CSV table of C-alpha atoms and ligand atoms in Angstrom, one decimal:
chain,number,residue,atom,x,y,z
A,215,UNK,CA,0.0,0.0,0.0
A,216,UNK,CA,1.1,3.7,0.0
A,217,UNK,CA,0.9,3.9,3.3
A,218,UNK,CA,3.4,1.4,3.4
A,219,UNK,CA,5.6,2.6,1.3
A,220,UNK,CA,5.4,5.9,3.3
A,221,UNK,CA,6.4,4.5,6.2
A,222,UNK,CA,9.5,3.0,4.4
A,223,UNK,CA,10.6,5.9,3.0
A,224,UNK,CA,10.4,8.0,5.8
A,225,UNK,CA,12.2,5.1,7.8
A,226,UNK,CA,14.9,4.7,5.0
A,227,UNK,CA,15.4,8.7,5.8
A,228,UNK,CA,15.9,8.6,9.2
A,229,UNK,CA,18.0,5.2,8.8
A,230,UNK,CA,20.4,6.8,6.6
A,231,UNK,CA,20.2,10.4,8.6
A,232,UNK,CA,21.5,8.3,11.4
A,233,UNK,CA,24.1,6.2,9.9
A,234,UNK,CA,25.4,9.5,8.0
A,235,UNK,CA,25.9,10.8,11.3
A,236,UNK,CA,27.5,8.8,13.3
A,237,UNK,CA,31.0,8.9,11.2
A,238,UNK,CA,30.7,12.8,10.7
A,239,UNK,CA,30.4,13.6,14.3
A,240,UNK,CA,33.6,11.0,15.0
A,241,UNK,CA,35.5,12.8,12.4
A,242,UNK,CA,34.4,16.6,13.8
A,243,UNK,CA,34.9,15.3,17.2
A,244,UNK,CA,38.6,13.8,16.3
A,245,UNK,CA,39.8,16.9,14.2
A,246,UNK,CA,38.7,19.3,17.1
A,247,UNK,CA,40.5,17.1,19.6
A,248,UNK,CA,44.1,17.2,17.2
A,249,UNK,CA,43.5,20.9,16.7
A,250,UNK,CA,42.9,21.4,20.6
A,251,UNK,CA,46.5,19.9,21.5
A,252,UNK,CA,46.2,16.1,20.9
A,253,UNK,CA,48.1,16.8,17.8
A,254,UNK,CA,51.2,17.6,20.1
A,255,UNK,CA,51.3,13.6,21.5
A,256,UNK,CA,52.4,11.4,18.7
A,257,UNK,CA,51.2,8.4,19.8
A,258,UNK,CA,47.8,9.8,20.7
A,259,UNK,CA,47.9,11.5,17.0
A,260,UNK,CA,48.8,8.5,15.2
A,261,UNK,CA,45.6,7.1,17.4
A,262,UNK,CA,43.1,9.5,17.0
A,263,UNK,CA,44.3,9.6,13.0
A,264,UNK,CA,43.7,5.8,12.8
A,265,UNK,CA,40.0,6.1,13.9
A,266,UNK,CA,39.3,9.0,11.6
A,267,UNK,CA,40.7,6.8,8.7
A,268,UNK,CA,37.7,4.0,9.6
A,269,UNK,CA,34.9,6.4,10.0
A,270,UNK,CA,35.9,8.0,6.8
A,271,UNK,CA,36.1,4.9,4.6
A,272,UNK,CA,33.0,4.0,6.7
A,273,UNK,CA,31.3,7.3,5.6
A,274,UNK,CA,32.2,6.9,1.9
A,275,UNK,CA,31.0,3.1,2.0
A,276,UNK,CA,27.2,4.2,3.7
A,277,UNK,CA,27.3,6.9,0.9
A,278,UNK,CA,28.2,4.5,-2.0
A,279,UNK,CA,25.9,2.1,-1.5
A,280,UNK,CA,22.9,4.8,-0.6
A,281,UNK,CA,23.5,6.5,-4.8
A,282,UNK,CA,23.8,3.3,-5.5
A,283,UNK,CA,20.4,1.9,-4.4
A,284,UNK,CA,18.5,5.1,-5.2
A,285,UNK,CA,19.9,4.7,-8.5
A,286,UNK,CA,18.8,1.0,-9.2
A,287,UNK,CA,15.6,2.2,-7.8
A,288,UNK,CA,15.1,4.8,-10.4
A,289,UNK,CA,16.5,2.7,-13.0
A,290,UNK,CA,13.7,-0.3,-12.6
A,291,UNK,CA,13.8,-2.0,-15.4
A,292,UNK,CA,17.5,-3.5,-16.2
A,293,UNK,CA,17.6,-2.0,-20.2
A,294,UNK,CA,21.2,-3.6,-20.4
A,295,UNK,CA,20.3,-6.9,-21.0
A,296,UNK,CA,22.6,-9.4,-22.0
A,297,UNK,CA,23.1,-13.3,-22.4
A,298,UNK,CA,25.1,-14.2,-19.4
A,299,UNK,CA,26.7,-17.8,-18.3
A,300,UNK,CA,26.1,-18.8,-14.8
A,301,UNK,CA,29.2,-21.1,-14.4
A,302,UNK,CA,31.4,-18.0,-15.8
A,303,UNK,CA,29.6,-15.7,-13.6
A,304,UNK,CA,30.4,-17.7,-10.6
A,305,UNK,CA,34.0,-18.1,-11.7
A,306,UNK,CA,35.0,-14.4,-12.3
A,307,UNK,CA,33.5,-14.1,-8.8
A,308,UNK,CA,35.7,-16.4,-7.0
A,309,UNK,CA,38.7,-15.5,-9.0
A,310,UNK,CA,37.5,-11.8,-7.4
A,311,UNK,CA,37.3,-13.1,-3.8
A,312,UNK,CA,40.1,-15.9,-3.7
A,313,UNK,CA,42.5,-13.8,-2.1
A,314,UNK,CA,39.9,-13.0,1.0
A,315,UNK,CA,38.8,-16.9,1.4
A,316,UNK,CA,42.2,-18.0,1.3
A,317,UNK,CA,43.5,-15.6,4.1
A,318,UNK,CA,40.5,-17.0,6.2
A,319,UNK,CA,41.3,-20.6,4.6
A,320,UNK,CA,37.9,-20.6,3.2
A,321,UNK,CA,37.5,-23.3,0.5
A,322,UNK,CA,35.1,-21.8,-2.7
A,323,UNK,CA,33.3,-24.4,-4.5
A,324,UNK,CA,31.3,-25.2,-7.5
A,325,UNK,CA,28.1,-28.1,-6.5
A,326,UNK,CA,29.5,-31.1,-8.6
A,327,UNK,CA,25.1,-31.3,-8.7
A,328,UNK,CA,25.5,-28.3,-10.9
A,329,UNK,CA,24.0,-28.0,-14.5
A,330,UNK,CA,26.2,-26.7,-16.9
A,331,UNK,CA,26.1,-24.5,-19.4
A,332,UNK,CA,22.9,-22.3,-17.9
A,333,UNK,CA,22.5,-18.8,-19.6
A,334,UNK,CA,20.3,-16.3,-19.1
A,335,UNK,CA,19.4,-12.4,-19.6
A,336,UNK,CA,20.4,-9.9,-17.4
A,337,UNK,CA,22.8,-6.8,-16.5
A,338,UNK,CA,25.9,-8.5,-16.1
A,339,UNK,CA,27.4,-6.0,-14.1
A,340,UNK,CA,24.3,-5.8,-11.7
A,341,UNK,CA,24.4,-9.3,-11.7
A,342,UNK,CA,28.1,-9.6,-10.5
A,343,UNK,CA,27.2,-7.4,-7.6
A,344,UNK,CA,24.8,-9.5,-6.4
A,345,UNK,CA,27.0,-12.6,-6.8
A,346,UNK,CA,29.7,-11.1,-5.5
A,347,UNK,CA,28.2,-9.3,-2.2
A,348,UNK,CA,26.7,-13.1,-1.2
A,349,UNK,CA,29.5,-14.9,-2.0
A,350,UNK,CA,31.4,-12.6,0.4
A,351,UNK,CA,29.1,-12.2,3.0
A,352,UNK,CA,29.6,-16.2,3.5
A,353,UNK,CA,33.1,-15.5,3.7
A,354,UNK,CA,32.9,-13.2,6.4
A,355,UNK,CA,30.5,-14.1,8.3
A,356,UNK,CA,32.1,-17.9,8.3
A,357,UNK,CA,34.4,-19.3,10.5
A,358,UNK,CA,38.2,-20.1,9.4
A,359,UNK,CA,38.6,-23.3,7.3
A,360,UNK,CA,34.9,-23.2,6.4
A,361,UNK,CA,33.6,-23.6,2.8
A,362,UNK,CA,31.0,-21.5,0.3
A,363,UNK,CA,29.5,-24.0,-1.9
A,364,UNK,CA,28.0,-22.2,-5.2
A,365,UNK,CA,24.9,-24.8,-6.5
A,366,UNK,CA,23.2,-23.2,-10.1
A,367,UNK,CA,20.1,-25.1,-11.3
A,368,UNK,CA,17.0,-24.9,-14.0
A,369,UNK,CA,13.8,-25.0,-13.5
A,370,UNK,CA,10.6,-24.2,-15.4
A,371,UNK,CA,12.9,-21.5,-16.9
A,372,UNK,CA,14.1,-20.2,-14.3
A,373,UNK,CA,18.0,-20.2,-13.6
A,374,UNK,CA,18.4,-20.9,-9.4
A,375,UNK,CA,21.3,-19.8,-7.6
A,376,UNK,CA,22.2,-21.4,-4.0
A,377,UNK,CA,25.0,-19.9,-2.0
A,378,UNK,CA,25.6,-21.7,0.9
A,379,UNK,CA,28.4,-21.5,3.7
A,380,UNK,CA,29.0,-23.1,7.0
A,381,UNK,CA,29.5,-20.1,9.0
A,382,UNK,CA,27.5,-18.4,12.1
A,383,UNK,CA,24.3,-18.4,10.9
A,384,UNK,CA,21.4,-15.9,11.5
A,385,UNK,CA,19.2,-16.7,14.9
A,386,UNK,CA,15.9,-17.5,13.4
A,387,UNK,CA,14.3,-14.3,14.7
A,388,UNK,CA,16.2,-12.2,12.6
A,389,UNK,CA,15.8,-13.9,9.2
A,390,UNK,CA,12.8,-12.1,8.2
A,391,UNK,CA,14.6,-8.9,8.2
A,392,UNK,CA,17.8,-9.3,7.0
A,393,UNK,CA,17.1,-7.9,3.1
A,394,UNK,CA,15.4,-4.7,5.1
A,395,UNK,CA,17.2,-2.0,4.6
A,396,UNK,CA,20.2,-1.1,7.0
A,397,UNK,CA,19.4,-4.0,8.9
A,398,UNK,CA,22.0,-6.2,10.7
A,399,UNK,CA,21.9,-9.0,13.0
A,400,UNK,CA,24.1,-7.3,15.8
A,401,UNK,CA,25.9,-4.7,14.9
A,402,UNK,CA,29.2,-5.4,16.2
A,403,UNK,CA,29.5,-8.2,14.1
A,404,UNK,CA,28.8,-6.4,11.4
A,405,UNK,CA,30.6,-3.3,11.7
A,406,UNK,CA,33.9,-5.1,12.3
A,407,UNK,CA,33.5,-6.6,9.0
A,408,UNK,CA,32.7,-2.9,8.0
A,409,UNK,CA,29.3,-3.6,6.6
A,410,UNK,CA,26.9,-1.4,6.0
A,411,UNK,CA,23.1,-3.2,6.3
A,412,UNK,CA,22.8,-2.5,2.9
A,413,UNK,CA,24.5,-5.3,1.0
A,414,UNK,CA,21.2,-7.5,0.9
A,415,UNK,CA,18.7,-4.8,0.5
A,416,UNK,CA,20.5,-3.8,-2.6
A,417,UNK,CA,20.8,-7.2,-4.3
A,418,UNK,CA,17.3,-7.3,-3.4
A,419,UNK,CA,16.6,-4.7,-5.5
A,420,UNK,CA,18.4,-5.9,-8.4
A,421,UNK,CA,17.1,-9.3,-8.2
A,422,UNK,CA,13.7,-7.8,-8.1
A,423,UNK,CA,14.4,-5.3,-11.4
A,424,UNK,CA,15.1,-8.7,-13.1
A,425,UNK,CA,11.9,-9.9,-12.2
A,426,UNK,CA,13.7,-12.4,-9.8
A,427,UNK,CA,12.8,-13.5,-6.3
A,428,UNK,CA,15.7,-13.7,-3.1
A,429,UNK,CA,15.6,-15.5,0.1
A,430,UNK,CA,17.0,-17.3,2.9
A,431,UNK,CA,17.6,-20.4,5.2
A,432,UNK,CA,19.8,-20.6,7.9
A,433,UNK,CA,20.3,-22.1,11.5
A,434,UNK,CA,22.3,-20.5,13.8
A,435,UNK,CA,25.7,-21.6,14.6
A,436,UNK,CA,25.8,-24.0,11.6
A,437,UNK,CA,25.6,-22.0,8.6
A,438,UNK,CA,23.4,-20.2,6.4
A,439,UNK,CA,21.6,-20.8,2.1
A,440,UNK,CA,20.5,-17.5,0.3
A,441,UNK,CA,18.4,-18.7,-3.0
A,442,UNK,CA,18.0,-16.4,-6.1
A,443,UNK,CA,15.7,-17.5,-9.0
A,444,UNK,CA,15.6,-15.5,-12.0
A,445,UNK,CA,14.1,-16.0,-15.4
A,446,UNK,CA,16.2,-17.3,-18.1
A,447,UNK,CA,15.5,-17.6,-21.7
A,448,UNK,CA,15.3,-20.6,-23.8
A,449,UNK,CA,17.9,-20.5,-26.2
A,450,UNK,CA,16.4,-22.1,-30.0
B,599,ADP,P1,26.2,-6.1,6.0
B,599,ADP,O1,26.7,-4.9,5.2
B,599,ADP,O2,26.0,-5.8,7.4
B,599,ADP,O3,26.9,-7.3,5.7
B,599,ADP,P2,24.0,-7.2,4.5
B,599,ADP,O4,22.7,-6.5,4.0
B,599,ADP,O5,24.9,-7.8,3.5
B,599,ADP,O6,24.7,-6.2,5.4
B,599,ADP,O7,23.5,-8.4,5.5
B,599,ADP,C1,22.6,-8.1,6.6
B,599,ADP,C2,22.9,-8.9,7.8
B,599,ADP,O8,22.6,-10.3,7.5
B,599,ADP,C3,24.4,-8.9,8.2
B,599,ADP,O9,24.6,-7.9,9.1
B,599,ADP,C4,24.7,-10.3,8.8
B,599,ADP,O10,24.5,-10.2,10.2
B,599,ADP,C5,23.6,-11.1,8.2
B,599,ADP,N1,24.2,-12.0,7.1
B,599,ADP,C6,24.2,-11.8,5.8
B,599,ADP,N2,24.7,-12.9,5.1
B,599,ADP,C7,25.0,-13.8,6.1
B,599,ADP,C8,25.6,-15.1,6.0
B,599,ADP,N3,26.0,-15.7,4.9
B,599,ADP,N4,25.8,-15.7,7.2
B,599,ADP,C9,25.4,-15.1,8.4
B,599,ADP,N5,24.9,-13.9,8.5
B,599,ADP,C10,24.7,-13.3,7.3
């Protein structure tokens, strides 16, 4: 309804008014403290300089993937629409993430279940993203020497993705809300990995423009499955 989408608007605004925020006032706060005499103490310098180097990479993240999501948003309908290969999708992904699994010995792997040779229309690029921000959200929210197993499949023509890991998990209560905008399970597990809460809400909407469908399954402490169907063409 409209009232709905009122109400998420408005709490979209706020969300973002708030996470904006947070960083800026660190940053004021930090550059007033240098100017006032921390400056003089190296080591408290080098400190107080370290922090302001987060919250400004922070800052540019939040506003990243904010333009970013208004602009899929306005965009709708994906008009860059080209034939795109699953397996090669998947592979130019964890060619893009290897170094990050291997530092947290995380093994990347292909379903041997898998079909081969699925293609299907989309925005490559778009697509990518969406690959790539779930394939690395079950690397870091994973435990050392843990896996992400990659499963593609057809159906009824549609192309399914499964990306599952053996990682933490997401306490049933929270599953509903984890594609919500800004939304994280606990914040300190997610702001050490320097998330934002938009990662999910974002391949959300990209699925969505694709006329796709996202979800999840996961149990807490042993690891988590997001699904993503989305139509594919029959090639004559
Ligand atoms: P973030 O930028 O915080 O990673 P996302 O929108 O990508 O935001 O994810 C939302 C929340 O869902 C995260 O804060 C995290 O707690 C949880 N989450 C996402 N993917 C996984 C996963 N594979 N395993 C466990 N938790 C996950």
């Amino acid at each position: 309804s409209i009232r709905h989408l009122e109400k998420v608007r408005s709490d979209f605004i706020s969300n973002a008014s708030h996470e904006l925020k947070t960083p800026v006032t660190a940053l004021q706060g930090f550059t007033e403290a240098l100017l006032d005499g921390a400056i003089e103490d190296h080591d408290t310098a080098v400190e107080f300089v370290k922090i302001m180097q987060k919250e400004s990479n922070r800052l540019g993240s939040l506003i990243k993937d904010i333009l970013d999501l208004a602009k899929i948003e306005q965009d709708q309908v994906q008009q860059t629409s080209e034939l795109l290969e699953a397996d090669e999708l998947v592979e130019d992904v964890f060619q893009h993430l290897s170094r990050r699994a291997q530092d947290k010995h995380i093994d990347l792997v292909k379903d041997d279940g898998s079909q081969p040779d699925i293609s299907f229309r989309g925005d490559r690029g778009r697509v990518l993203q969406v690959l790539t921000n779930l394939i690395h959200n079950a690397i870091i929210y994973n435990n050392p020497y843990g896996f992400v197993k990659v499963s593609i499949s057809e159906q009824e023509n549609m192309i399914q993705f499964k990306i599952s890991d053996n990682g933490i998990g997401i306490p049933q209560e929270d599953l509903p809300r984890i594609f919500e905008r800004f939304y994280r399970v606990s914040k300190d597990r997610s702001t050490a990995s320097g998330g934002t809460g938009l990662g999910l809400a974002i391949s959300k909407e990209i699925v969505e423009a694709h006329n796709g469908r996202i979800w999840a399954n996961s149990v807490e402490g042993q690891g988590t499955s997001i699904f993503i169907t989305l139509p594919c063409e029959v090639l004559e």
